Structure formats: structure tokens, C-alpha cells
Amino acid sequence: MKKYIIPLLLILLGCDDFGDINTDPNNPTQVPVSGFLANAIHSLPGYENGLTGLYYSQYWAATQYTENSRYDVSQFDFTGIYSGPLNALETVIDYNSNPETMAFAAESGSNANQIAVAKILQSHFFIHATDRWGDLPYSEALKGSENLAPAYDTQEDIYNAIFDDLDEAINQFDNGAAPSGDILYNGDIEKWKKFANSLKLKMAIRISNIAPEKARQEFEEAVSDGVFTSNADGAFYQYLGDGVFDNPRYDDFLTRIDNAVSKELTDVLNNLNDPRLKAYADPINPNEPDTYEGIPFGLDNSAASDYAYDEVSLPNSSLVISKAAEIPILTYSQVLFFLAEGAEKGWNANGSASEHYNEAIKASMEQWGVFDQSIYDDYINHADVKYESENAMKLIGTQKWIATYLQGYEAWAEWRRLGYPELLPAPAALNNSGEIPRRQGYPSSESQNNAANYEAAVSRQGPDDLDTSVWWDTE
């Protein structure tokens, strides 16, 4: 796996298209197409595990310099997603589509398979981006110097286009060689197909309150075509832990401790006697292994300073912030919760809501290495866990939040859609409304460099602040 990871500088290449790269096969400085794919995949955990997402979902709380956890930042830069992984993936597609470069590109796998994987990954990154910002450049994006001021597509149009893109990608796979830059699934095409269908499943549930007919159609198509069926199918980014490709959280906590597990998380898991707590956090006192207590979320700097580092639980040192700790991207337990919700709506989910819900909890416990049959049996019969249709969305929302630990932006998106668990805003919030953000603001560069399209998006979507809801957010 290591041989495919190339310096991160490559993902910053601002190429207009494949023509910006020297394609002379005799030139020793030529960049293998596999490198662009590997670098895009290498970008996945940085976005999935972003610190702001961990704050918004209240998995972690700041112990000092608490402003970010109190919503003081209203504008967030999305240009890195475009110039980094999205551009790298567009380069893969360009190389494998142009007759002049297809033969060279095929040295990294069949042209069709590379394009399919690149389209699936682009879909993932665009879902991540539009769920954060709402309307975004999509149909006119990634054109380089051909279009430096792309129009914004509505989130509804982006979602509809991604459904089509994923279908196209799934159907594009052939029997040729798998992409050699695939450091996520190591060339397993069947898992890429399941990943694509599982993305469709997630998207369908995401829009189910605003576009129920479209949601049901896409949901049932994904189920029929094949989504994740075990933890082995899930997408996880595995850091090498070799001193070069380490989990960046390891260095964060090695040099300073700015964050701890939130009290909001430890309270929920302590109250449920949830076995995942010991995988998510370290005990306050290693000599008292059952002492877990997080720091209250959203405190000002003065209040946070009252908590010493040895008085609160930090993220688990071996499973969460170690050098080789893996980052979940899309998991089997998530898919099962989506299936449970679809079944509760009366859609064809190949099983009942309660079956999928219970299996999702089991899959999450197995994922974190804490499954024990007797503990699990007691857990799913706990009064605050046992499935019942009357409280389905509360139960699914709360358990999904527990299961998507470390996937902060994903958990925040689902919290916005479902409203569970019942999180409270930061008590020392710095944003105007004092409420948990519903979206992130566009970067200031857009109002300066792409003013007409920026203003059109704001006029259509609503004020460019943290309180405007994205299209699918009807909660």
C-alpha cells in the first residue's frame, strides 16, 4: 500500500486539465496517474474527521482556545476541496478519457475502472461539500482557466446529478485491471460498487423529508443493486503509522492537548452503560478503568481552564489518536441505520426496521472491538435503546450519533435532519443566534472573485451565515 502514496504537494496542483502534465513516456519526471487517485483518497480522513465537525456534533470539546467550538468562525474555505481531491480526480478522468493519454493512463489500471472509481470519489467529496455549504459550483466546476467564475448549482440539482453520476460509475466498471492507486479498497471492484450504492442510500435518506418520492426510488434501487453487507465492506482510511503517514491527531495530542472528549458524549454513553465508551475515550485515571468524564462542550476560555487535563477523559490513545488509528469514511453500521429508517417509512429495505437497527448497533460494537453477546443483549433491551416505532427517529438518531463517532460532519448532517440526540448549543456561543450552526458560510474570496454567482446563490438560498438551512434540512 505504501508505494502508492506520493507527496501531498501533488494534490495542490492547479492543473487546468491533463494537458498541464507532461505526458512524454520518455520523460522520467512524468507523474503516474495512480498518484492522483492515491492522493485524493489520502484526503478523505482530513475532511471526514475535521475538527469543526467534531465540535458541531459535540463529540469533542475544546479545553483551551475554545473560540472555534463556540461557533466564532462563520466563513469556511471550500477551495481546498476543489483544488485538492476534486481536481486530482478530474485529472484521473481526463487522462483516462483523452485518446492521446489513455494508453499511458492504462498502466495504472483499465481506463473504465479508473474513471468509475474517480467518479465515485468525486461524488463523495461533493456530497460532503454541499452538506456543509448548500448550493455550490458543480456543473461548471473543475474547468480550470476555461471558467474561473463558475455558477452555483442548487443543492437539489447537485444531489440529482450525483445520483446519475453514481449510476454511471457503477455501470462503467469493466473486467480490466483495477486501479493501482486504490489505497482504500486495494482494487476490489465489487466493494467500490457497494460503496457507490451505499452513498446512494445515504443520499436518499438525507433527502427523504424534502423529496420523499425521489428518495424512495433511489433508496430501493440502491438496496436492490447491493449495499454494504458486513463490516468488511466499510470504507476506512488506514494510516500507516510509520512516522511519515501518521494519523495527524497523534501529533496534535503529542505536542499539546487542546481537546478532550465531551461531557455530552460521556454522559450519554455512561447512562446507557455503552461498551463503546472504553473504545472512544481513555479513563480519567488508568487505575480506575471505569472513570469516564468529558469536559462540558462550548465553555469560554476561563471556564474551560478550570478543568485540568488529568480530570477529563481524552480520546482513546490506542484506537483514536494513535499513529496508525484508522478513520471511518462510510461504515456498515451507518448503512444499517439508513436501512432501518427506510424500513420504518415502509420502503423495501430487505428486513424490518428493528432488525436493521439492532444489527447496526451490533456492527458498531464489532467495528470498535467491544462486542460481547451478553452485553449486547442487555444493551438492546435497555429502556432507552429498545426499538419501538413510536420513538423510531429518536432511537435511530441517537444510536446513529453514537455509532458515527469521529465522523463529525456526517453526524452533524444527520443531527440537522433528525434533531437527535437533543444537543444544546454552546453555552458561550459567539455566533449571532447562539444556536448550533445549520450550515457553513462561503469563503470571503467568493464574494470578491465570483461576486455575481455568489450573490445569486445567497439570494436563492438565504443569508450567507451559520443559521440558514440547506435544502434538505427541514427540521
Tab-separated table of C-alpha atoms in Angstrom:
chain	number	residue	atom	x	y	z
A	1	MET	CA	0.000	0.000	0.000
A	2	LYS	CA	2.719	2.456	0.949
A	3	LYS	CA	4.255	2.542	-2.514
A	4	TYR	CA	1.183	4.282	-3.912
A	5	ILE	CA	1.171	7.225	-1.527
A	6	ILE	CA	3.029	10.191	-3.035
A	7	PRO	CA	3.812	13.593	-1.559
A	8	LEU	CA	0.785	15.650	-0.647
A	9	LEU	CA	2.076	18.527	-2.729
A	10	LEU	CA	0.610	16.781	-5.755
A	11	ILE	CA	-2.952	17.303	-4.616
A	12	LEU	CA	-2.368	21.025	-4.725
A	13	LEU	CA	-1.538	21.031	-8.421
A	14	GLY	CA	-3.798	23.597	-10.028
A	15	CYS	CA	-3.862	21.963	-13.425
A	16	ASP	CA	-6.453	23.256	-15.857
A	17	ASP	CA	-6.573	19.795	-17.395
A	18	PHE	CA	-4.409	16.800	-18.165
A	19	GLY	CA	-2.508	18.866	-20.720
A	20	ASP	CA	-0.723	20.676	-17.912
A	21	ILE	CA	1.149	17.487	-17.074
A	22	ASN	CA	3.981	16.307	-19.297
A	23	THR	CA	2.775	13.092	-20.933
A	24	ASP	CA	6.004	12.193	-22.721
A	25	PRO	CA	6.537	8.499	-21.843
A	26	ASN	CA	10.295	9.014	-22.099
A	27	ASN	CA	10.308	11.786	-19.503
A	28	PRO	CA	11.398	10.396	-16.111
A	29	THR	CA	9.566	13.195	-14.248
A	30	GLN	CA	6.187	12.057	-15.515
A	31	VAL	CA	3.579	11.603	-12.776
A	32	PRO	CA	1.774	8.221	-12.738
A	33	VAL	CA	-1.990	8.594	-12.903
A	34	SER	CA	-2.228	6.278	-9.897
A	35	GLY	CA	-0.637	9.019	-7.801
A	36	PHE	CA	-3.537	11.391	-8.334
A	37	LEU	CA	-6.032	8.750	-7.233
A	38	ALA	CA	-3.963	7.828	-4.179
A	39	ASN	CA	-3.660	11.456	-3.135
A	40	ALA	CA	-7.395	12.047	-3.452
A	41	ILE	CA	-8.051	9.036	-1.229
A	42	HIS	CA	-5.409	10.306	1.188
A	43	SER	CA	-7.521	13.463	1.545
A	44	LEU	CA	-10.609	11.586	2.747
A	45	PRO	CA	-9.908	11.441	6.508
A	46	GLY	CA	-8.938	15.105	6.737
A	47	TYR	CA	-12.417	16.131	5.672
A	48	GLU	CA	-14.335	13.325	7.371
A	49	ASN	CA	-12.539	13.842	10.691
A	50	GLY	CA	-12.302	17.640	10.591
A	51	LEU	CA	-12.120	19.309	13.996
A	52	THR	CA	-15.010	21.707	13.351
A	53	GLY	CA	-17.233	18.732	12.564
A	54	LEU	CA	-16.200	17.091	15.830
A	55	TYR	CA	-17.245	20.292	17.602
A	56	TYR	CA	-20.563	20.751	15.801
A	57	SER	CA	-21.507	17.144	16.590
A	58	GLN	CA	-20.231	17.602	20.173
A	59	TYR	CA	-18.023	14.532	20.185
A	60	TRP	CA	-15.091	16.604	21.389
A	61	ALA	CA	-14.867	19.828	23.370
A	62	ALA	CA	-12.070	22.380	23.477
A	63	THR	CA	-10.011	22.619	26.652
A	64	GLN	CA	-8.340	25.891	25.641
A	65	TYR	CA	-8.604	28.312	22.731
A	66	THR	CA	-12.292	27.456	22.714
A	67	GLU	CA	-13.497	30.017	20.160
A	68	ASN	CA	-13.902	27.559	17.273
A	69	SER	CA	-16.052	25.261	19.397
A	70	ARG	CA	-18.242	28.272	20.168
A	71	TYR	CA	-19.050	28.963	16.520
A	72	ASP	CA	-16.903	32.084	16.141
A	73	VAL	CA	-15.935	31.231	12.541
A	74	SER	CA	-18.705	31.952	10.050
A	75	GLN	CA	-16.832	31.598	6.747
A	76	PHE	CA	-15.162	28.368	5.699
A	77	ASP	CA	-12.902	27.830	2.718
A	78	PHE	CA	-14.061	25.250	0.210
A	79	THR	CA	-11.391	25.993	-2.390
A	80	GLY	CA	-9.102	23.309	-0.969
A	81	ILE	CA	-11.632	20.595	-1.808
A	82	TYR	CA	-11.776	21.794	-5.404
A	83	SER	CA	-8.044	22.400	-5.926
A	84	GLY	CA	-7.120	19.253	-3.999
A	85	PRO	CA	-9.021	15.957	-4.242
A	86	LEU	CA	-11.680	17.037	-6.747
A	87	ASN	CA	-9.055	18.389	-9.136
A	88	ALA	CA	-6.873	15.309	-8.689
A	89	LEU	CA	-9.824	13.066	-9.523
A	90	GLU	CA	-10.736	15.204	-12.523
A	91	THR	CA	-7.169	14.704	-13.734
A	92	VAL	CA	-7.641	10.928	-13.445
A	93	ILE	CA	-10.814	11.191	-15.520
A	94	ASP	CA	-9.148	13.438	-18.107
A	95	TYR	CA	-6.120	11.179	-18.529
A	96	ASN	CA	-8.309	8.117	-18.978
A	97	SER	CA	-10.729	9.807	-21.376
A	98	ASN	CA	-8.416	11.545	-23.840
A	99	PRO	CA	-7.227	9.356	-26.733
A	100	GLU	CA	-3.751	10.878	-26.518
A	101	THR	CA	-3.212	9.814	-22.906
A	102	MET	CA	-5.416	6.741	-22.465
A	103	ALA	CA	-2.630	4.263	-23.186
A	104	PHE	CA	-0.316	5.851	-20.640
A	105	ALA	CA	-3.135	6.059	-18.093
A	106	ALA	CA	-3.967	2.380	-18.629
A	107	GLU	CA	-0.647	1.498	-16.996
A	108	SER	CA	-2.457	2.325	-13.730
A	109	GLY	CA	-5.480	0.103	-14.454
A	110	SER	CA	-8.188	-0.097	-17.067
A	111	ASN	CA	-9.402	3.297	-18.238
A	112	ALA	CA	-13.012	2.478	-17.402
A	113	ASN	CA	-12.253	1.301	-13.874
A	114	GLN	CA	-10.135	4.345	-13.068
A	115	ILE	CA	-12.857	6.686	-14.319
A	116	ALA	CA	-15.520	4.826	-12.336
A	117	VAL	CA	-13.577	4.989	-9.073
A	118	ALA	CA	-12.748	8.663	-9.648
A	119	LYS	CA	-16.418	9.491	-10.242
A	120	ILE	CA	-17.478	7.683	-7.080
A	121	LEU	CA	-14.905	9.549	-5.024
A	122	GLN	CA	-15.852	12.869	-6.610
A	123	SER	CA	-19.444	12.125	-5.637
A	124	HIS	CA	-18.389	11.512	-2.049
A	125	PHE	CA	-16.463	14.792	-1.843
A	126	PHE	CA	-19.292	16.769	-3.443
A	127	ILE	CA	-21.823	15.271	-1.003
A	128	HIS	CA	-19.560	16.284	1.864
A	129	ALA	CA	-19.218	19.805	0.478
A	130	THR	CA	-22.850	20.504	-0.368
A	131	ASP	CA	-23.987	19.174	3.012
A	132	ARG	CA	-21.757	21.814	4.617
A	133	TRP	CA	-22.338	24.816	2.342
A	134	GLY	CA	-25.535	24.069	0.415
A	135	ASP	CA	-25.527	25.476	-3.123
A	136	LEU	CA	-22.088	25.155	-4.742
A	137	PRO	CA	-20.335	25.223	-8.112
A	138	TYR	CA	-20.898	21.793	-9.634
A	139	SER	CA	-21.822	21.636	-13.318
A	140	GLU	CA	-19.371	24.436	-14.189
A	141	ALA	CA	-16.709	23.453	-11.645
A	142	LEU	CA	-13.265	21.964	-12.318
A	143	LYS	CA	-12.876	23.702	-15.684
A	144	GLY	CA	-9.622	25.429	-14.767
A	145	SER	CA	-8.858	28.594	-16.716
A	146	GLU	CA	-11.805	27.885	-19.007
A	147	ASN	CA	-14.140	29.123	-16.273
A	148	LEU	CA	-12.752	30.962	-13.261
A	149	ALA	CA	-16.200	32.132	-12.126
A	150	PRO	CA	-18.456	29.061	-12.113
A	151	ALA	CA	-22.159	29.339	-11.395
A	152	TYR	CA	-23.594	27.776	-8.250
A	153	ASP	CA	-25.927	24.811	-8.659
A	154	THR	CA	-28.750	24.307	-6.188
A	155	GLN	CA	-28.261	21.541	-3.672
A	156	GLU	CA	-31.268	19.773	-5.156
A	157	ASP	CA	-29.671	19.797	-8.609
A	158	ILE	CA	-26.344	18.655	-7.158
A	159	TYR	CA	-27.970	15.705	-5.414
A	160	ASN	CA	-29.881	14.710	-8.550
A	161	ALA	CA	-26.714	14.925	-10.648
A	162	ILE	CA	-24.734	12.838	-8.166
A	163	PHE	CA	-27.364	10.104	-8.239
A	164	ASP	CA	-26.841	9.971	-12.017
A	165	ASP	CA	-23.051	10.109	-11.684
A	166	LEU	CA	-23.035	7.177	-9.283
A	167	ASP	CA	-25.246	5.105	-11.574
A	168	GLU	CA	-22.944	5.893	-14.482
A	169	ALA	CA	-19.881	4.936	-12.465
A	170	ILE	CA	-21.353	1.628	-11.310
A	171	ASN	CA	-22.220	0.706	-14.895
A	172	GLN	CA	-18.815	1.793	-16.203
A	173	PHE	CA	-16.733	-0.834	-14.417
A	174	ASP	CA	-15.308	-3.468	-16.744
A	175	ASN	CA	-13.329	-6.686	-16.343
A	176	GLY	CA	-9.996	-4.951	-16.833
A	177	ALA	CA	-7.284	-4.254	-14.303
A	178	ALA	CA	-8.218	-2.477	-11.089
A	179	PRO	CA	-6.765	0.992	-10.369
A	180	SER	CA	-3.273	0.659	-8.919
A	181	GLY	CA	-3.651	3.846	-6.869
A	182	ASP	CA	-6.559	2.438	-4.882
A	183	ILE	CA	-5.385	2.670	-1.275
A	184	LEU	CA	-8.945	2.433	0.065
A	185	TYR	CA	-10.176	-0.911	-1.302
A	186	ASN	CA	-6.957	-2.236	-2.853
A	187	GLY	CA	-8.590	-2.762	-6.224
A	188	ASP	CA	-11.703	-4.628	-5.049
A	189	ILE	CA	-14.220	-3.518	-7.687
A	190	GLU	CA	-17.184	-5.216	-6.009
A	191	LYS	CA	-16.558	-3.193	-2.855
A	192	TRP	CA	-16.432	0.002	-4.911
A	193	LYS	CA	-19.847	-0.862	-6.338
A	194	LYS	CA	-21.199	-1.442	-2.840
A	195	PHE	CA	-19.640	1.829	-1.712
A	196	ALA	CA	-21.366	3.683	-4.557
A	197	ASN	CA	-24.738	2.122	-3.771
A	198	SER	CA	-24.269	2.853	-0.075
A	199	LEU	CA	-23.609	6.502	-0.939
A	200	LYS	CA	-26.881	6.499	-2.882
A	201	LEU	CA	-28.598	5.007	0.160
A	202	LYS	CA	-27.202	7.762	2.385
A	203	MET	CA	-28.244	10.464	-0.054
A	204	ALA	CA	-31.735	9.010	-0.357
A	205	ILE	CA	-32.277	9.111	3.392
A	206	ARG	CA	-30.780	12.603	3.550
A	207	ILE	CA	-33.422	13.982	1.159
A	208	SER	CA	-36.284	11.828	2.422
A	209	ASN	CA	-38.040	14.680	4.233
A	210	ILE	CA	-37.883	17.108	1.304
A	211	ALA	CA	-38.182	14.784	-1.728
A	212	PRO	CA	-39.757	11.538	-0.471
A	213	GLU	CA	-40.664	10.061	-3.865
A	214	LYS	CA	-37.195	10.565	-5.320
A	215	ALA	CA	-35.693	9.325	-2.066
A	216	ARG	CA	-37.693	6.101	-2.115
A	217	GLN	CA	-36.803	5.411	-5.741
A	218	GLU	CA	-33.069	5.857	-5.167
A	219	PHE	CA	-33.171	4.011	-1.847
A	220	GLU	CA	-34.833	0.927	-3.263
A	221	GLU	CA	-32.570	0.919	-6.328
A	222	ALA	CA	-29.516	1.003	-4.062
A	223	VAL	CA	-30.848	-1.837	-1.916
A	224	SER	CA	-31.622	-3.909	-4.999
A	225	ASP	CA	-28.200	-3.304	-6.566
A	226	GLY	CA	-26.284	-4.098	-3.385
A	227	VAL	CA	-25.078	-2.032	-0.430
A	228	PHE	CA	-22.658	-2.961	2.362
A	229	THR	CA	-23.445	-6.334	3.912
A	230	SER	CA	-20.714	-6.567	6.566
A	231	ASN	CA	-18.076	-4.522	8.350
A	232	ALA	CA	-15.584	-5.856	5.821
A	233	ASP	CA	-17.313	-3.760	3.151
A	234	GLY	CA	-16.988	-0.498	5.065
A	235	ALA	CA	-14.664	2.262	3.901
A	236	PHE	CA	-11.873	3.038	6.376
A	237	TYR	CA	-8.707	5.015	5.812
A	238	GLN	CA	-5.833	3.181	7.456
A	239	TYR	CA	-2.835	5.295	8.403
A	240	LEU	CA	0.496	3.518	8.171
A	241	GLY	CA	1.874	4.741	11.492
A	242	ASP	CA	5.390	4.671	10.079
A	243	GLY	CA	6.471	8.133	11.155
A	244	VAL	CA	5.638	9.561	7.724
A	245	PHE	CA	1.996	8.712	7.138
A	246	ASP	CA	0.698	9.002	10.690
A	247	ASN	CA	-2.746	9.935	11.887
A	248	PRO	CA	-2.417	13.721	12.334
A	249	ARG	CA	-4.375	13.552	15.578
A	250	TYR	CA	-1.413	11.679	17.056
A	251	ASP	CA	0.848	14.683	16.556
A	252	ASP	CA	-1.894	17.032	17.777
A	253	PHE	CA	-2.129	15.291	21.136
A	254	LEU	CA	1.584	14.540	21.341
A	255	THR	CA	2.553	18.207	21.349
A	256	ARG	CA	-0.417	19.796	23.141
A	257	ILE	CA	-3.844	18.982	24.482
A	258	ASP	CA	-6.428	21.409	23.152
A	259	ASN	CA	-9.345	18.972	23.148
A	260	ALA	CA	-10.946	16.265	25.223
A	261	VAL	CA	-13.967	14.037	24.826
A	262	SER	CA	-17.137	15.999	25.540
A	263	LYS	CA	-19.237	15.529	28.653
A	264	GLU	CA	-22.230	15.329	26.333
A	265	LEU	CA	-20.804	12.138	24.823
A	266	THR	CA	-19.639	10.534	28.059
A	267	ASP	CA	-22.956	11.297	29.777
A	268	VAL	CA	-24.961	9.528	27.067
A	269	LEU	CA	-22.676	6.501	26.984
A	270	ASN	CA	-22.341	6.286	30.771
A	271	ASN	CA	-26.121	6.405	31.187
A	272	LEU	CA	-26.521	3.546	28.724
A	273	ASN	CA	-23.566	1.581	30.099
A	274	ASP	CA	-22.391	1.554	26.494
A	275	PRO	CA	-19.322	-0.664	25.965
A	276	ARG	CA	-18.088	1.623	23.168
A	277	LEU	CA	-17.148	4.292	25.693
A	278	LYS	CA	-13.910	2.481	26.532
A	279	ALA	CA	-13.043	2.439	22.813
A	280	TYR	CA	-13.891	6.098	22.288
A	281	ALA	CA	-12.123	7.557	25.319
A	282	ASP	CA	-9.487	6.883	27.933
A	283	PRO	CA	-10.471	6.751	31.607
A	284	ILE	CA	-9.519	9.762	33.701
A	285	ASN	CA	-7.483	7.555	35.993
A	286	PRO	CA	-5.862	4.467	34.439
A	287	ASN	CA	-6.019	2.814	37.853
A	288	GLU	CA	-9.793	3.264	37.844
A	289	PRO	CA	-10.748	1.959	34.394
A	290	ASP	CA	-14.436	2.858	34.662
A	291	THR	CA	-13.945	6.570	35.307
A	292	TYR	CA	-15.020	8.402	32.172
A	293	GLU	CA	-15.951	12.066	32.294
A	294	GLY	CA	-15.689	14.542	29.447
A	295	ILE	CA	-15.397	18.317	29.558
A	296	PRO	CA	-18.624	20.301	29.041
A	297	PHE	CA	-18.936	21.483	25.471
A	298	GLY	CA	-18.732	25.120	24.446
A	299	LEU	CA	-17.209	26.725	27.536
A	300	ASP	CA	-15.403	30.040	27.331
A	301	ASN	CA	-11.657	30.022	27.911
A	302	SER	CA	-11.943	30.946	31.555
A	303	ALA	CA	-14.426	28.198	32.390
A	304	ALA	CA	-12.515	25.613	30.360
A	305	SER	CA	-9.314	26.429	32.237
A	306	ASP	CA	-10.931	25.160	35.432
A	307	TYR	CA	-10.571	21.619	34.089
A	308	ALA	CA	-7.134	20.058	34.388
A	309	TYR	CA	-6.055	17.529	31.766
A	310	ASP	CA	-5.982	14.756	34.336
A	311	GLU	CA	-9.584	15.499	35.342
A	312	VAL	CA	-11.225	14.740	32.000
A	313	SER	CA	-11.209	11.862	29.543
A	314	LEU	CA	-9.113	12.247	26.415
A	315	PRO	CA	-9.772	10.388	23.144
A	316	ASN	CA	-8.710	6.750	23.289
A	317	SER	CA	-4.935	6.693	22.950
A	318	SER	CA	-4.740	3.385	21.094
A	319	LEU	CA	-7.845	3.383	18.881
A	320	VAL	CA	-8.464	7.072	18.165
A	321	ILE	CA	-5.266	9.114	18.382
A	322	SER	CA	-2.518	6.553	17.847
A	323	LYS	CA	-0.138	6.815	14.884
A	324	ALA	CA	-1.951	4.125	12.919
A	325	ALA	CA	-5.515	4.804	14.060
A	326	GLU	CA	-7.924	4.354	11.173
A	327	ILE	CA	-10.611	6.858	10.220
A	328	PRO	CA	-14.084	5.621	9.205
A	329	ILE	CA	-15.382	7.086	5.942
A	330	LEU	CA	-18.618	5.123	5.451
A	331	THR	CA	-19.460	2.155	7.655
A	332	TYR	CA	-21.713	-0.867	7.652
A	333	SER	CA	-23.449	0.354	10.808
A	334	GLN	CA	-24.360	3.610	9.049
A	335	VAL	CA	-25.854	1.660	6.170
A	336	LEU	CA	-27.901	-0.449	8.585
A	337	PHE	CA	-29.292	2.651	10.283
A	338	PHE	CA	-30.279	4.010	6.861
A	339	LEU	CA	-31.973	0.692	6.120
A	340	ALA	CA	-33.781	0.833	9.465
A	341	GLU	CA	-35.109	4.285	8.709
A	342	GLY	CA	-36.195	3.269	5.220
A	343	ALA	CA	-37.964	0.211	6.581
A	344	GLU	CA	-39.725	2.383	9.154
A	345	LYS	CA	-41.003	4.510	6.265
A	346	GLY	CA	-42.420	1.419	4.601
A	347	TRP	CA	-39.779	1.179	1.881
A	348	ASN	CA	-38.259	-2.084	0.663
A	349	ALA	CA	-35.206	-2.484	2.876
A	350	ASN	CA	-34.769	-6.273	2.872
A	351	GLY	CA	-35.691	-6.521	6.528
A	352	SER	CA	-37.610	-4.827	9.304
A	353	ALA	CA	-36.671	-1.567	10.968
A	354	SER	CA	-35.973	-3.262	14.296
A	355	GLU	CA	-33.789	-5.932	12.687
A	356	HIS	CA	-31.630	-3.379	10.897
A	357	TYR	CA	-31.485	-1.134	13.967
A	358	ASN	CA	-30.307	-3.915	16.269
A	359	GLU	CA	-27.841	-5.178	13.681
A	360	ALA	CA	-26.475	-1.635	13.285
A	361	ILE	CA	-25.680	-1.459	16.990
A	362	LYS	CA	-24.018	-4.866	16.833
A	363	ALA	CA	-21.984	-3.868	13.771
A	364	SER	CA	-20.804	-0.710	15.514
A	365	MET	CA	-19.711	-2.634	18.598
A	366	GLU	CA	-17.882	-5.138	16.411
A	367	GLN	CA	-16.256	-2.327	14.444
A	368	TRP	CA	-14.800	-0.924	17.656
A	369	GLY	CA	-13.804	-4.329	19.020
A	370	VAL	CA	-16.091	-4.312	22.057
A	371	PHE	CA	-18.831	-6.758	21.075
A	372	ASP	CA	-19.892	-9.269	23.700
A	373	GLN	CA	-23.124	-11.203	23.162
A	374	SER	CA	-24.459	-10.928	26.712
A	375	ILE	CA	-23.601	-7.228	26.983
A	376	TYR	CA	-25.190	-6.624	23.583
A	377	ASP	CA	-28.365	-8.496	24.557
A	378	ASP	CA	-28.729	-6.373	27.682
A	379	TYR	CA	-27.950	-3.211	25.745
A	380	ILE	CA	-30.588	-3.563	23.020
A	381	ASN	CA	-33.188	-4.269	25.721
A	382	HIS	CA	-32.260	-1.168	27.722
A	383	ALA	CA	-35.301	1.072	28.179
A	384	ASP	CA	-33.609	3.916	26.282
A	385	VAL	CA	-32.341	1.690	23.478
A	386	LYS	CA	-35.000	-0.944	22.773
A	387	TYR	CA	-36.581	-0.312	19.397
A	388	GLU	CA	-40.156	0.867	19.148
A	389	SER	CA	-41.795	2.527	16.166
A	390	GLU	CA	-43.318	5.304	18.261
A	391	ASN	CA	-39.857	6.694	19.011
A	392	ALA	CA	-38.098	5.417	15.903
A	393	MET	CA	-36.426	8.638	14.786
A	394	LYS	CA	-35.206	9.481	18.287
A	395	LEU	CA	-33.781	5.999	18.760
A	396	ILE	CA	-32.190	5.848	15.309
A	397	GLY	CA	-30.855	9.388	15.579
A	398	THR	CA	-29.294	8.829	18.989
A	399	GLN	CA	-27.780	5.452	18.175
A	400	LYS	CA	-26.503	6.685	14.826
A	401	TRP	CA	-24.811	9.592	16.611
A	402	ILE	CA	-23.122	7.150	18.969
A	403	ALA	CA	-22.035	4.919	16.089
A	404	THR	CA	-20.634	7.651	13.835
A	405	TYR	CA	-18.062	8.802	16.386
A	406	LEU	CA	-15.135	10.572	14.674
A	407	GLN	CA	-17.276	11.263	11.573
A	408	GLY	CA	-18.143	14.705	12.837
A	409	TYR	CA	-19.533	16.310	9.698
A	410	GLU	CA	-21.651	13.250	8.945
A	411	ALA	CA	-23.041	13.219	12.483
A	412	TRP	CA	-23.774	16.959	12.259
A	413	ALA	CA	-25.661	16.440	8.992
A	414	GLU	CA	-27.804	13.695	10.493
A	415	TRP	CA	-28.421	15.751	13.630
A	416	ARG	CA	-29.672	18.622	11.477
A	417	ARG	CA	-32.006	16.269	9.634
A	418	LEU	CA	-33.360	14.293	12.591
A	419	GLY	CA	-32.881	16.587	15.582
A	420	TYR	CA	-31.490	13.759	17.723
A	421	PRO	CA	-29.814	13.439	20.093
A	422	GLU	CA	-31.130	16.577	21.744
A	423	LEU	CA	-27.923	18.597	21.720
A	424	LEU	CA	-27.828	22.076	23.244
A	425	PRO	CA	-25.871	24.988	21.761
A	426	ALA	CA	-22.535	26.011	23.229
A	427	PRO	CA	-23.376	27.976	26.409
A	428	ALA	CA	-20.740	30.564	25.485
A	429	ALA	CA	-21.686	30.679	21.796
A	430	LEU	CA	-20.156	33.509	19.776
A	431	ASN	CA	-22.402	33.423	16.701
A	432	ASN	CA	-25.281	35.895	16.441
A	433	SER	CA	-28.127	33.444	17.035
A	434	GLY	CA	-26.416	31.441	19.760
A	435	GLU	CA	-27.724	28.272	18.101
A	436	ILE	CA	-25.918	25.242	16.712
A	437	PRO	CA	-24.987	26.064	13.093
A	438	ARG	CA	-27.162	24.746	10.264
A	439	ARG	CA	-24.555	25.284	7.530
A	440	GLN	CA	-21.175	26.924	6.978
A	441	GLY	CA	-20.641	30.267	5.284
A	442	TYR	CA	-18.953	30.654	1.922
A	443	PRO	CA	-15.317	31.814	1.853
A	444	SER	CA	-14.838	35.570	1.540
A	445	SER	CA	-12.950	35.025	-1.715
A	446	GLU	CA	-16.203	34.060	-3.430
A	447	SER	CA	-17.897	37.405	-2.790
A	448	GLN	CA	-14.798	39.091	-4.195
A	449	ASN	CA	-13.801	36.874	-7.117
A	450	ASN	CA	-17.117	35.302	-8.128
A	451	ALA	CA	-19.477	38.023	-6.967
A	452	ALA	CA	-22.383	37.633	-9.388
A	453	ASN	CA	-22.710	33.886	-8.877
A	454	TYR	CA	-22.139	34.200	-5.135
A	455	GLU	CA	-24.890	36.810	-4.833
A	456	ALA	CA	-27.274	34.701	-6.906
A	457	ALA	CA	-26.706	31.740	-4.592
A	458	VAL	CA	-27.254	33.827	-1.457
A	459	SER	CA	-30.395	35.378	-2.924
A	460	ARG	CA	-31.765	31.915	-3.685
A	461	GLN	CA	-30.617	30.010	-0.600
A	462	GLY	CA	-30.781	32.654	2.123
A	463	PRO	CA	-28.330	34.747	4.154
A	464	ASP	CA	-24.738	33.561	3.997
A	465	ASP	CA	-24.438	32.727	7.672
A	466	LEU	CA	-24.466	29.794	10.070
A	467	ASP	CA	-28.228	29.869	10.571
A	468	THR	CA	-29.513	29.355	7.024
A	469	SER	CA	-30.644	25.789	6.415
A	470	VAL	CA	-29.569	23.816	3.372
A	471	TRP	CA	-32.237	22.457	1.025
A	472	TRP	CA	-32.735	19.062	2.657
A	473	ASP	CA	-32.704	20.452	6.226
A	474	THR	CA	-36.378	20.773	7.112
A	475	GLU	CA	-36.043	20.004	10.835
